[in-house]
Every structure is written in structure tokens, then in C-alpha cells.
Coordinates of C-alpha atoms and ligand atoms in Angstrom, one line a residue:
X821 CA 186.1 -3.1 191.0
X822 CA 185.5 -3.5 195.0
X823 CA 181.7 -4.9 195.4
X824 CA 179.0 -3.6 196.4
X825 CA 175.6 -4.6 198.0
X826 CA 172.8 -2.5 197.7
X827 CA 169.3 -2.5 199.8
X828 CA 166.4 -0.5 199.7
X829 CA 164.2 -0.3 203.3
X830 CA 160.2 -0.9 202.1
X831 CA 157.7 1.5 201.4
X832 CA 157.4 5.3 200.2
X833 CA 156.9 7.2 197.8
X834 CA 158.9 9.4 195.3
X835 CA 158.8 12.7 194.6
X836 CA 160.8 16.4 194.0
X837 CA 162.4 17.1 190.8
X838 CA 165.6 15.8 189.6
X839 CA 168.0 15.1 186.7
X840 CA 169.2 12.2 185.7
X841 CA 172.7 11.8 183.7
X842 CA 173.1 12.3 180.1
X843 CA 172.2 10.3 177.8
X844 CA 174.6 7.3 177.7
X845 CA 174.4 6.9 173.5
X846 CA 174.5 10.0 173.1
X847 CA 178.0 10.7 175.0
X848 CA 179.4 7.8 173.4
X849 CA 178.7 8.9 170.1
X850 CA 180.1 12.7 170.4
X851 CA 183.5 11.5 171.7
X852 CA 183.9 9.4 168.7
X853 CA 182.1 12.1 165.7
X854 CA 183.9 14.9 167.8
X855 CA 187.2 12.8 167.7
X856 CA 187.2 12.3 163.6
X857 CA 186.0 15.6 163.3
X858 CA 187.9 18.6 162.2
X859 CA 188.1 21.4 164.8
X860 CA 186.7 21.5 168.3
X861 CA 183.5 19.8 169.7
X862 CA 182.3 20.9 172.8
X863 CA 179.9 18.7 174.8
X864 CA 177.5 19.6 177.7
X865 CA 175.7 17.0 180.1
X866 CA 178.0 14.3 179.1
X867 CA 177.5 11.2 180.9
X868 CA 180.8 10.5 183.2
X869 CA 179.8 6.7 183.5
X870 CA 182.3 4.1 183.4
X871 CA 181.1 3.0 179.7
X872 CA 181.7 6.5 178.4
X873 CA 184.9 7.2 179.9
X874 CA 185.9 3.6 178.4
X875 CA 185.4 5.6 174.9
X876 CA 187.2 8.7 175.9
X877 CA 189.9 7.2 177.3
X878 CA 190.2 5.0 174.1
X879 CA 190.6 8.0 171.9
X880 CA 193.0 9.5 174.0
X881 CA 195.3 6.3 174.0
X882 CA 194.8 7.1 169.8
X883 CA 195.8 10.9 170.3
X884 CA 192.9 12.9 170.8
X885 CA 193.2 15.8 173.0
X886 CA 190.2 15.4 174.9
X887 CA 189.4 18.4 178.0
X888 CA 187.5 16.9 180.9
X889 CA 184.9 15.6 181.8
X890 CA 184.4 18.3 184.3
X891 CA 180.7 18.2 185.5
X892 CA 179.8 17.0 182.0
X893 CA 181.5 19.8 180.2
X894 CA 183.7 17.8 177.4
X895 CA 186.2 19.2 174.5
X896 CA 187.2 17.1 172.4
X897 CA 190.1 18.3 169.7
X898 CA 189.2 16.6 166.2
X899 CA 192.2 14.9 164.5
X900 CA 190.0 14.5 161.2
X901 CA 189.0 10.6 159.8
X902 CA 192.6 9.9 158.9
X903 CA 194.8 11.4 162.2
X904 CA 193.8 8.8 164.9
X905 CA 197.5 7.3 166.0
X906 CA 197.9 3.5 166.9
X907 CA 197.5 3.3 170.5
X908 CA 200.1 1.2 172.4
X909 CA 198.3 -1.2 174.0
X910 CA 194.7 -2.8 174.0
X911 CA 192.5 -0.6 174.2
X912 CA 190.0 -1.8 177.4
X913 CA 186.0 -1.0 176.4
X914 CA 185.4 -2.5 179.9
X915 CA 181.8 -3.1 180.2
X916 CA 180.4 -1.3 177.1
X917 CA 179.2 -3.1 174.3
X918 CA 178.5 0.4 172.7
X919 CA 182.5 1.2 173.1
X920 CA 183.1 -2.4 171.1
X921 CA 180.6 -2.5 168.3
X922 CA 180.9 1.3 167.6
X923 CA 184.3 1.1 167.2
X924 CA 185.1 -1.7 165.8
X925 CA 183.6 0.1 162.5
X926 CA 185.8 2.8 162.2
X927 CA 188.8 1.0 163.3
X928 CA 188.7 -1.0 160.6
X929 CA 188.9 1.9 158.2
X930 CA 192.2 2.7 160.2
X931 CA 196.1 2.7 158.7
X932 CA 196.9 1.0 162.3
X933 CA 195.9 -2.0 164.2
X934 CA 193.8 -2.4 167.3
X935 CA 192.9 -4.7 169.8
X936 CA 189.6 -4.1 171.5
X937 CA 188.9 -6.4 175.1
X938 CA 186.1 -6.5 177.7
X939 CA 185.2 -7.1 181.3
X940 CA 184.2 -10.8 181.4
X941 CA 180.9 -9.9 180.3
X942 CA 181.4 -8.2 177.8
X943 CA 184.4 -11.0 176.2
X944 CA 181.1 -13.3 176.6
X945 CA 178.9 -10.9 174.3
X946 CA 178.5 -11.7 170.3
X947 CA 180.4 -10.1 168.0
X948 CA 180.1 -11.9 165.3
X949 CA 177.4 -9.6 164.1
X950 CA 179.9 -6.7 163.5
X951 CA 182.8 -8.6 162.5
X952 CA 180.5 -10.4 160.1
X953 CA 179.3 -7.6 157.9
X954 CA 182.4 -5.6 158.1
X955 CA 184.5 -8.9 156.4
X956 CA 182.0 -8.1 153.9
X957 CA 183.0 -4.8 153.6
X958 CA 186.7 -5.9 153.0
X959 CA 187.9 -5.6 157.0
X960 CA 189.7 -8.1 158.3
X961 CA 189.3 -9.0 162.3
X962 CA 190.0 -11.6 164.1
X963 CA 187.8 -12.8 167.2
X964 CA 187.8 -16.0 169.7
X965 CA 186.5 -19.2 167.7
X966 CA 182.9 -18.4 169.8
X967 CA 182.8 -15.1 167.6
X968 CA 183.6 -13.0 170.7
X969 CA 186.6 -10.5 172.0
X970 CA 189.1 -9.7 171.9
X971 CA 189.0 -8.5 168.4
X972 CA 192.2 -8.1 166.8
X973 CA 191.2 -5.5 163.7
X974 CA 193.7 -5.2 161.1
X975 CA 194.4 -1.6 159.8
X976 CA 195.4 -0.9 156.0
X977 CA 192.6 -2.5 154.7
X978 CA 190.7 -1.2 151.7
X979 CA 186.7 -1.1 152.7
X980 CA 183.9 -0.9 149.9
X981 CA 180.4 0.0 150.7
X982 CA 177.2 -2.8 151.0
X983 CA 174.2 -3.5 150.9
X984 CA 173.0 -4.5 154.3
X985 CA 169.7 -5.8 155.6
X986 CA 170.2 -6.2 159.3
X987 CA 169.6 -10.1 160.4
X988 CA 168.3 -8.3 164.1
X989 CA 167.0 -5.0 164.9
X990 CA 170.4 -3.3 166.4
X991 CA 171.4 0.0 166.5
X992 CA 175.2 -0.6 167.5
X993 CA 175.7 -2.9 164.4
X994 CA 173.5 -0.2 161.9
X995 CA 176.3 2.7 163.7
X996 CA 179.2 0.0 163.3
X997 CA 178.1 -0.2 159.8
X998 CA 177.5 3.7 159.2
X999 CA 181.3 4.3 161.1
X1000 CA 182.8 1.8 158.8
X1001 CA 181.2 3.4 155.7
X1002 CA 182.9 6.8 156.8
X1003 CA 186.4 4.8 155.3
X1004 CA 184.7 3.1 152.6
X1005 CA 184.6 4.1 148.8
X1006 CA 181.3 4.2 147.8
X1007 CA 178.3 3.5 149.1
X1008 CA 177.3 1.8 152.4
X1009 CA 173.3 1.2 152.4
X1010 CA 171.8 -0.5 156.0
X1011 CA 168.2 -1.5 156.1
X1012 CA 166.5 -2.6 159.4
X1013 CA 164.0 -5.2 160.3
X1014 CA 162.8 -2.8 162.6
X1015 CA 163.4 1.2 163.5
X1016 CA 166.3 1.3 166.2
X1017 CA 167.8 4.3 168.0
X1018 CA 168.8 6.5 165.2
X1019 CA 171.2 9.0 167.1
X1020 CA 174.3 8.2 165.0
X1021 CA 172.1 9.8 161.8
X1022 CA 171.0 12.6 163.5
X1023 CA 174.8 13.5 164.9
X1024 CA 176.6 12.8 161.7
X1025 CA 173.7 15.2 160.5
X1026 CA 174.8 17.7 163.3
X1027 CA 178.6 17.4 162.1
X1028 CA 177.5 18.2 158.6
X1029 CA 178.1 14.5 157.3
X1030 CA 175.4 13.9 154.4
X1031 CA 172.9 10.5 154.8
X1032 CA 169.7 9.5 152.8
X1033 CA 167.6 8.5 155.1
X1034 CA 165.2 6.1 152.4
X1035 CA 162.1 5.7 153.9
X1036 CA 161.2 4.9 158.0
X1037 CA 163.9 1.6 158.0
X1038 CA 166.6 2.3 155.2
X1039 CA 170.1 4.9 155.7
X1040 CA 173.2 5.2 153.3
X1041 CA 176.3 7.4 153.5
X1042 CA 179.0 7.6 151.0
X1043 CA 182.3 7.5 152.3
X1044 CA 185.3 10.0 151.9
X1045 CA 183.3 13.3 153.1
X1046 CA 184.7 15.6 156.0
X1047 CA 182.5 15.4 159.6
X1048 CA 183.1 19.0 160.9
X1049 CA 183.2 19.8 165.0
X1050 CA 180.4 21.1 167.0
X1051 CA 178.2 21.6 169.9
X1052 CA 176.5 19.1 171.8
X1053 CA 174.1 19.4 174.5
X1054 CA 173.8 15.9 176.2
X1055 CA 169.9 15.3 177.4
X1056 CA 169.0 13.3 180.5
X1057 CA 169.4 9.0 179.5
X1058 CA 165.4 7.9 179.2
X1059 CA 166.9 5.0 180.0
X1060 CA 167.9 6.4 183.5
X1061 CA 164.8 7.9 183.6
X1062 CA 163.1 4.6 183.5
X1063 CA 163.9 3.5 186.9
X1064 CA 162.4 6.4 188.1
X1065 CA 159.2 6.2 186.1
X1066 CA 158.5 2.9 187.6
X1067 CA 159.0 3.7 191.1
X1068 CA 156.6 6.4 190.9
X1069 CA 154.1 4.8 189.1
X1070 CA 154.4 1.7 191.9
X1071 CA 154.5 3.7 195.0
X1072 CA 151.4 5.5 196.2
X1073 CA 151.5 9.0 196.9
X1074 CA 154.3 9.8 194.0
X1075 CA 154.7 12.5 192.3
X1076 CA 157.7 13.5 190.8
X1077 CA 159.6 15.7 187.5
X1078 CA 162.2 14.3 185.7
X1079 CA 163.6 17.0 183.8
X1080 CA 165.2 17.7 180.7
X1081 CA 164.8 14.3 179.2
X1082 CA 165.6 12.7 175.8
X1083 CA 162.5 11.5 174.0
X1084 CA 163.5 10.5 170.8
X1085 CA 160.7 9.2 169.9
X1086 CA 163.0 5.7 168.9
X1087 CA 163.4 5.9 172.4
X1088 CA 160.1 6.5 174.0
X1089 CA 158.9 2.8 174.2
X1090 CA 158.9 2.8 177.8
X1091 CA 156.8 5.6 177.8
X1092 CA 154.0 3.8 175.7
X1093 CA 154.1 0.1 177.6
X1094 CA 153.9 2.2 180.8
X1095 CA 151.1 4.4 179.5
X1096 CA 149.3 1.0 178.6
X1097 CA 149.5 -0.5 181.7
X1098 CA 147.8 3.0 183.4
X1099 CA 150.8 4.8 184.1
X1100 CA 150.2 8.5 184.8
X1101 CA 152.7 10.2 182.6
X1102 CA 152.6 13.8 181.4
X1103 CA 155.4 15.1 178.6
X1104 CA 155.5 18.4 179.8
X1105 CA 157.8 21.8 177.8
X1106 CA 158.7 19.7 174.6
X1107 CA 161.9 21.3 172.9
X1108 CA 164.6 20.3 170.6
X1109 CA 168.4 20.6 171.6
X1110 CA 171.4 19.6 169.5
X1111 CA 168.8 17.9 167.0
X1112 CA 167.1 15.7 169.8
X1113 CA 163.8 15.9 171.3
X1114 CA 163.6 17.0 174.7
X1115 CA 161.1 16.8 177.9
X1116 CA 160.6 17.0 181.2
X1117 CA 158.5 13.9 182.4
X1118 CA 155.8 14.6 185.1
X1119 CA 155.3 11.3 186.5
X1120 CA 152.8 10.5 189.4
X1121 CA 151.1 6.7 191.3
X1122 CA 148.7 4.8 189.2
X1123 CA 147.1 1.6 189.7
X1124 CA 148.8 -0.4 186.4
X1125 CA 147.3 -3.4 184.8
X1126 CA 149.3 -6.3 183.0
X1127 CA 149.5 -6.1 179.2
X1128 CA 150.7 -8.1 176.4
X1129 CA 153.7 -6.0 175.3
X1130 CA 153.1 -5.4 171.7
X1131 CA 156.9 -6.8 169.5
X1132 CA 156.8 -3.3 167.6
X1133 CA 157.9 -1.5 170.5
X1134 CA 160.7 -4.0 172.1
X1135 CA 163.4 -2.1 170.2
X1136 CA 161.9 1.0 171.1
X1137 CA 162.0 -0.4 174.8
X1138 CA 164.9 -2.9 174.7
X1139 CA 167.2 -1.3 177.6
X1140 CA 163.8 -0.4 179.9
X1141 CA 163.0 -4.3 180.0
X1142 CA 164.2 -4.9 183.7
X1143 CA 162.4 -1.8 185.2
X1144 CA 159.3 -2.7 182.9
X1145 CA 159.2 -6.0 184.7
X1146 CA 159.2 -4.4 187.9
X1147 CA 156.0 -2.4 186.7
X1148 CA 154.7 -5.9 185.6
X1149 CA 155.3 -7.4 189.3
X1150 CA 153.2 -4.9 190.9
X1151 CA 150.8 -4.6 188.1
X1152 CA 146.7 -6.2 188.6
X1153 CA 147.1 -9.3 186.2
X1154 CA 149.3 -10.9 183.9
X1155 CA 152.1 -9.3 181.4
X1156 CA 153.6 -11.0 178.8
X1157 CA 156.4 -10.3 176.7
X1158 CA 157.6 -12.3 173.2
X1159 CA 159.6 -11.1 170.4
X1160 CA 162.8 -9.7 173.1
X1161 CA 165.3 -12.7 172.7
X1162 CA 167.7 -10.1 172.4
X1163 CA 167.5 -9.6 176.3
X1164 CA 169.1 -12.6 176.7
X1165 CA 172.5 -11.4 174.9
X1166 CA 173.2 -8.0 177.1
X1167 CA 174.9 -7.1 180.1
X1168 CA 173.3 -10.4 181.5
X1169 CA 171.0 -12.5 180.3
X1170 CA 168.1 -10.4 181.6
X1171 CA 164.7 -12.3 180.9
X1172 CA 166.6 -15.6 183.5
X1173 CA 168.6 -12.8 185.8
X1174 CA 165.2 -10.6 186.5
X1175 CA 162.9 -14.1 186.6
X1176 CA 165.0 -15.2 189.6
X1177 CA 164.9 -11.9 191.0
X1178 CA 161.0 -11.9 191.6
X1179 CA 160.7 -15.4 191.9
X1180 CA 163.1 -14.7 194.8
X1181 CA 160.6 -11.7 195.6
X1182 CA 157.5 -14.0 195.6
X1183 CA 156.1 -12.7 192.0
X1184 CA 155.7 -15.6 189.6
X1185 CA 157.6 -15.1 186.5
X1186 CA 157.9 -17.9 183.6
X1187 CA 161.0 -17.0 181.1
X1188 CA 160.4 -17.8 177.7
X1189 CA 162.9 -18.4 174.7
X1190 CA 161.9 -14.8 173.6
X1191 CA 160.4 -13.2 176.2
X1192 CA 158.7 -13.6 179.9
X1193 CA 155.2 -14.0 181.9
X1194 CA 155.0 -12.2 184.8
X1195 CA 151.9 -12.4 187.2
X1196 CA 151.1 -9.2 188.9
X1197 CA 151.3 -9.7 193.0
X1198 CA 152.9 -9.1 196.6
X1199 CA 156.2 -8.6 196.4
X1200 CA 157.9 -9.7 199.8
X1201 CA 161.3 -8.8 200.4
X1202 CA 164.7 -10.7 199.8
X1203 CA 167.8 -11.0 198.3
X1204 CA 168.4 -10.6 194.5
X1205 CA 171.7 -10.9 192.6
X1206 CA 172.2 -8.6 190.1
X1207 CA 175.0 -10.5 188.1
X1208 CA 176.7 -7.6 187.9
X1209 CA 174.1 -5.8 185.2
X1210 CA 173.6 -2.4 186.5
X1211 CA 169.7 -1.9 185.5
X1212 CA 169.0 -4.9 186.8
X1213 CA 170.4 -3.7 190.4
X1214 CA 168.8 -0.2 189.7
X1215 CA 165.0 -2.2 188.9
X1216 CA 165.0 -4.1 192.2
X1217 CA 166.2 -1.2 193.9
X1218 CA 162.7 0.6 193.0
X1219 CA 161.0 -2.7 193.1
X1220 CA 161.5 -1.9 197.1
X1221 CA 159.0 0.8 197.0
X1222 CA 156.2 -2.1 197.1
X1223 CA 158.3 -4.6 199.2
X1224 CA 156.9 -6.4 202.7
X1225 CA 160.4 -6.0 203.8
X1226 CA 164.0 -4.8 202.7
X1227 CA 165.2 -6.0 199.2
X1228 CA 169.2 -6.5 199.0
X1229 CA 170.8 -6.4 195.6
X1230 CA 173.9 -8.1 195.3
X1231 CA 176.9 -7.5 192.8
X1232 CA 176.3 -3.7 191.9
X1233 CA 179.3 -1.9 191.3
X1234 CA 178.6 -1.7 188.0
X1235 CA 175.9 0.5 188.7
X1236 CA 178.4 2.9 187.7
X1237 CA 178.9 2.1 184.1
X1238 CA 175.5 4.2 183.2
X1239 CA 174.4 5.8 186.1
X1240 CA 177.1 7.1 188.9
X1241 CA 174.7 8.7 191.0
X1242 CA 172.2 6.8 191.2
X1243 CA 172.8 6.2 194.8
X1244 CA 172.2 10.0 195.6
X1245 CA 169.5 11.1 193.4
X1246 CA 167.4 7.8 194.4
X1247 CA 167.9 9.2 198.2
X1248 CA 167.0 12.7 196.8
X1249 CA 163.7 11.3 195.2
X1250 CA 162.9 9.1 198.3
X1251 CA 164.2 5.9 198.4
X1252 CA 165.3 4.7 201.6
X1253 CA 168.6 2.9 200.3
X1254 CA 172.2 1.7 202.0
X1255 CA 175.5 1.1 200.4
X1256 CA 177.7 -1.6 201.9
X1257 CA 180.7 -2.9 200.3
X1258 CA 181.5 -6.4 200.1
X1259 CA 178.9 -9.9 198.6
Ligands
S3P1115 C1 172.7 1.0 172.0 C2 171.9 0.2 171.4 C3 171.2 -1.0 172.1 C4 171.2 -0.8 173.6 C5 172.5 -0.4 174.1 C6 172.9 0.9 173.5 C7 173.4 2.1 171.3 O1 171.9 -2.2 171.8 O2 170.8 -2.0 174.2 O3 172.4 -0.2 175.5 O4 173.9 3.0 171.9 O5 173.4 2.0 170.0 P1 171.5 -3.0 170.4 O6 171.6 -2.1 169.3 O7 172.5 -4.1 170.3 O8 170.1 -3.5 170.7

């Protein structure tokens, strides 16, 4: 992938309304339910970022007809849980740690091997968390000795259902689990330290795929039962959203509507820690499509104030972290953050990555084991690197909007993974940004 270099000229404000692309969980997850369904799914608003088209083009190398994308419009052509076909190669998951961990659960219930591998990033994220609990479930898969890919999953294995409590609040390894437990006799029971995105329950709900939800924290599904095709309207990615929600907070004189956006309410942290700091932040024509919550977000400048970010809603929050510290930087006072080690284990280590950003931007920021302290001031302008983590370069972008001078953001092609045009709608909305290719 060629590199790119991003900066943002200071000053402005947002404003207009705009849509942001679909929801990137949600796309991954209707390729693969749509895949091992029987009949057709249709999906609208899929995201085309490079971590969904990772998925699709990994069920295609197993046999799936699969129409598009075309301006989001998907059709997938089900081949039912047992007519997936070995692909020939590795398949390549690229960048997306939701491709890897998803799949890796109902590969194991496969007839065929597989071999799943990464960018460089992504071969240095864990995996022992998936591979761990599905051993337990009778897979077999075999990882590097530091517990990372490539996986080599074995197919032709015999998986039982278990009892899980989740070691780490993680909605990839509670799907893994649930995907696995589609292949597995019995029962497959996964209890969470903490609520985590639940879309996998609510689409195997929309196939027709029964689950007992036991209380707020607890989900089982029997294995063995048909998923059956359907339609699946996409919403905007809150997580997109998030960029956006910051840089009109920050800039004086926003005002702007993001439409048609997710708010699941396991999703919605960012929307509370903002409102907490004095965001301005109306949810505005709330609906339900394809059995998720649905908004449009009027967002418009308010002064924020630091807060202590309460642990309860970090894994409501966890992918809004960067942009939050962004509201943090140009926030009166001092922010602090515990109980978010997991930020050190995604794209990037993002509580070290986003401290040197701001200390390169003049804002004092102490990283913690689990978290950060950021002190509210004048952000000057600079040059930030990114390493490669796509809402990383997508925070400092907005973080311009409050900038003495230009902020350059190196090492963000991969931008692209989640949000392909951000470049475009971020012009649309009113950020003064350039392209250039090259460190
Ligand atoms: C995701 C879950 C989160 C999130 C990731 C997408 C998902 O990861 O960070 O971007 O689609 O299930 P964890 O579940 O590992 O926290």
C-alpha cells in the first residue's frame, strides 16, 4: 500500500450534513451470517473498507457467490453451515482483527483446513484468546510460539459446547465463541466481565438463529440449527461518526448532522463521555432498522471540561479512545482514563501512539499501564505519526480544527481499512485537509 501523508491547515469550523460509512461490525458480520445462511442475503450501506472487503473476499476464495459491493449494495448467496469449500491458499484478513478472530470460530467447525495471516500489525496482535477457548471446545489451531498468526486451523475436528466466562471484556472473542458454537453439539454458554457490542446476537436473531440471552452479561446457542438469509440495512459506523463529533464540539462556530447513525446503545459510549465533558449533542428521529437502533446526531461547539472517564463505559467507548483524547486536549482541565489496557493491544498501541502525538502537539499527556492523563491546553501544530492506525490519523486530522498551525499526519493509508472517504466527507464538512503520497 503506497503511503500517504495527511495535513489539515488550522482553524474552522464544521458544519452541513453528511453520512458516514456503514457500520464496520456490522458489514463484517452479514458477509459471514449471509455466507452460512441458506438462500440470499441482501445488504444495504455496506461498508467497502479494506477490513470488510478482507472478509468478503475470504468467503469468495471458500465459494460463496457474493454480488458487489456496488455503492454498498451486497448479495451474498448462502451455501448453508456445512458448504463453505477449502480455499486454495491463505486466506489474507489484512489489517482486520475482526476478519481473524470472527473467523477463526467457524473455521474451526469446518471439514477443511485454513490458514488465516495479517498485515504486520495484525501477525503482532494476540490470539491466544481465541485459540485458547476454542482448544477447549475441541479445535485444534496452531499459532506462532508468541500466540499470534498465522493460525493454521485444522478442519474435521469434533467441537462441544462450554462454559465460558470471558478473562477481558471482548466482543470478537464472545462472536468467535458464538460462531464456533454454530458447529458445536450442545451447548456453548459465554458470560462477560462486562456488556460488549452485541451485534452478532441481534444478527443471528435477524437470521432466525435461536440464543438465550441470560440476564445483561450471559448468551448461549445450541449448535446444529439452520441460520436463514435476509435483509440487511447497514447504519452509519458511530465509530466514524466519532471523528466528527469531536471536531464539532472543538471548533467554534460548528454545527453539523450526522445522519442515519448506529446507536446501539453498546455503542453509545462516546456519546456519554462527550456529553460529560459539555458536548452539545442532540439524538434526533430515533428508529430501528434491521434490528439496530438508529439516529441522526445533531452535533454543535461547546466549551468541554476534563473528566475522569468512568471504567463502565470503556467497552462501550473502546474504538472512540483516540478521538476522545483529542476532546481531552482541547478540553478546560484534566481527563484521566484507567481501566483501557486493552488500547494498548489494537491496531497500535494507542494510549503510547496518541501520547506522542500531543506531546508532539504541545498538550501534556502521561500514559499509564491502563490508561492516560491528558491536560486540557493549546494545541500548536506539528507532525504526528500515525503508525499506521487509521483513527489515530483520522483524530489528529480533527485535532487541527484547534491547531496554531498545520498538523501533518504521517503513515495513513490505512485510513482506508474503515473509512475510504474520509478524505472527501471531512472537506465536505469543513476541514481544510491535503493528500500527498509519500513519508
Ligand atoms: C469489534 C470489537 C472490538 C473493537 C473492534 C471491532 C467487533 O474489539 O475494538 O474494532 O466488531 O466485534 P474487542 O472486542 O477485541 O474489544
Amino acid at each position: 500500500m503506497t503511503n500517504l501523508t495527511l495535513t489539515a491547515e488550522p482553524g474552522g469550523a464544521l458544519g452541513g450534513r453528511l453520512r458516514v460509512p456503514g457500520d464496520k461490525s456490522i458489514s463484517h458480520r452479514a458477509i459471514m451470517l449471509g455466507a452460512l445462511a441458506e438462500g440470499t442475503t441482501t445488504i444495504t450501506g455496506f461498508l467497502e473498507g479494506e477490513d470488510c472487503l478482507a472478509t468478503l473476499r475470504a468467503f469468495r476464495a471458500m465459494g460463496v457467490r457474493i454480488d458487489g459491493p456496488d455503492q454498498g449494495r451486497v448479495t451474498v448467496h448462502g451455501v448453508g453451515l456445512h458448504g463453505l469449500r477449502a480455499p486454495t491458499g491463505a486466506l489474507d484478513m489484512g489489517n482486520s482483527g475482526t476478519s481473524m478472530r470472527l473467523m477463526s470460530g467457524l473455521l474451526a467447525g469446518q471439514a477443511f483446513d485454513t490458514v488465516l495471516s495479517g498485515d504486520a500489525s495484525l501477525n503482532r496482535r494476540p490470539m491466544r484468546r481465541v485459540t485458547e477457548p476454542l482448544a477447549l471446545m475441541g479445535a485444534r489451531i496452531e499459532a506462532t510460539e508468541a500466540g499470534t498468526a498465522p493460525l493454521r486451523i485444522h478442519g474435521g475436528r469434533r467441537l462441544s459446547g462450554i462454559d465460558y466466562p470471558l478473562p477481558m471484556a471482548s466482543a470478537q472473542v464472545k462472536s468467535c465463541l458464538l460462531l464456533a458454537g454454530l458447529y458445536a453439539a450442545g451447548i456453548t454458554r459465554i458470560a462477560e466481565p462486562a456488556p460488549t457490542r452485541d451485534h452478532t446476537e441481534r444478527m443471528l436473531e435477524g437470521f432466525a438463529y435461536p440464543l438465550v440471552r441470560e440476564g445483561g452479561r450471559t448468551v448461549a446457542i445450541a449448535g446444529g440449527g439452520t441460520l436463514l438469509g435476509t435483509e440487511i440495512d447497514v447504519p452509519a459506523d458511530i465509530s466514524s461518526a466519532a471523528f466528527f463529533l469531536v471536531g464539532a464540539s472543538i471548533a467554534p462556530g460548528s454545527d453539523l448532522l450526522l445522519e442515519h447513525v448506529g446507536v446501539n446503545p453498546t455503542r453509545t459510549g462516546v456519546l456519554d463521555i462527550l456529553r460529560l465533558m459539555g458536548a452539545d449533542i442532540e439524538m434526533l428521529n430515533p428508529r430501528l432498522a434491521g434490528g439496530e437502533p438508529v439516529a441522526d446526531l445533531r452535533v454543535r461547539h461547546a466549551p468541554l471540561h476534563g473528566v475522569q472517564i468512568p471504567e463502565c463505559l470503556v467497552p462501550l467507548a473502546i474504538d472512540e479512545f483516540p478521538a476522545l483524547f483529542i476532546a481531552a486536549a482541547c478540553a478546560e482541565g484534566i481527563t484521566v482514563l484507567t481501566g483501557a489496557e486493552e488500547l494498548r493491544l489494537k491496531e497500535s498501541d494507542r494510549i503510547q501512539v496518541m501520547a506522542d502525538g500531543l506531546t508532539a502537539l504541545g498538550i501534556a499527556a502521561g500514559p499509564t499501564t491502563d490508561g492516560i492523563v491528558i491536560r486540557g491546553g493549546a494545541l500548536s501544530g506539528g507532525t504526528v505519526d500515525s503508525r499506521g492506525d487509521h483513527r489515530i490519523a483520522m483524530s489528529f486530522a480533527m485535532a487541527a480544527l484547534r491547531a496554531g498551525d498545520p498538523v501533518s499526519i504521517r503513515d495513513c493509508a490505512n485510513v482506508d481499512t474503515s473509512f475510504p472517504d474520509f478524505v472527501a466527507l471531512a472537506r465536505a464538512a469543513g476541514l481544510k485537509l491535503a493528500v500527498r503520497e509519500g513519508a
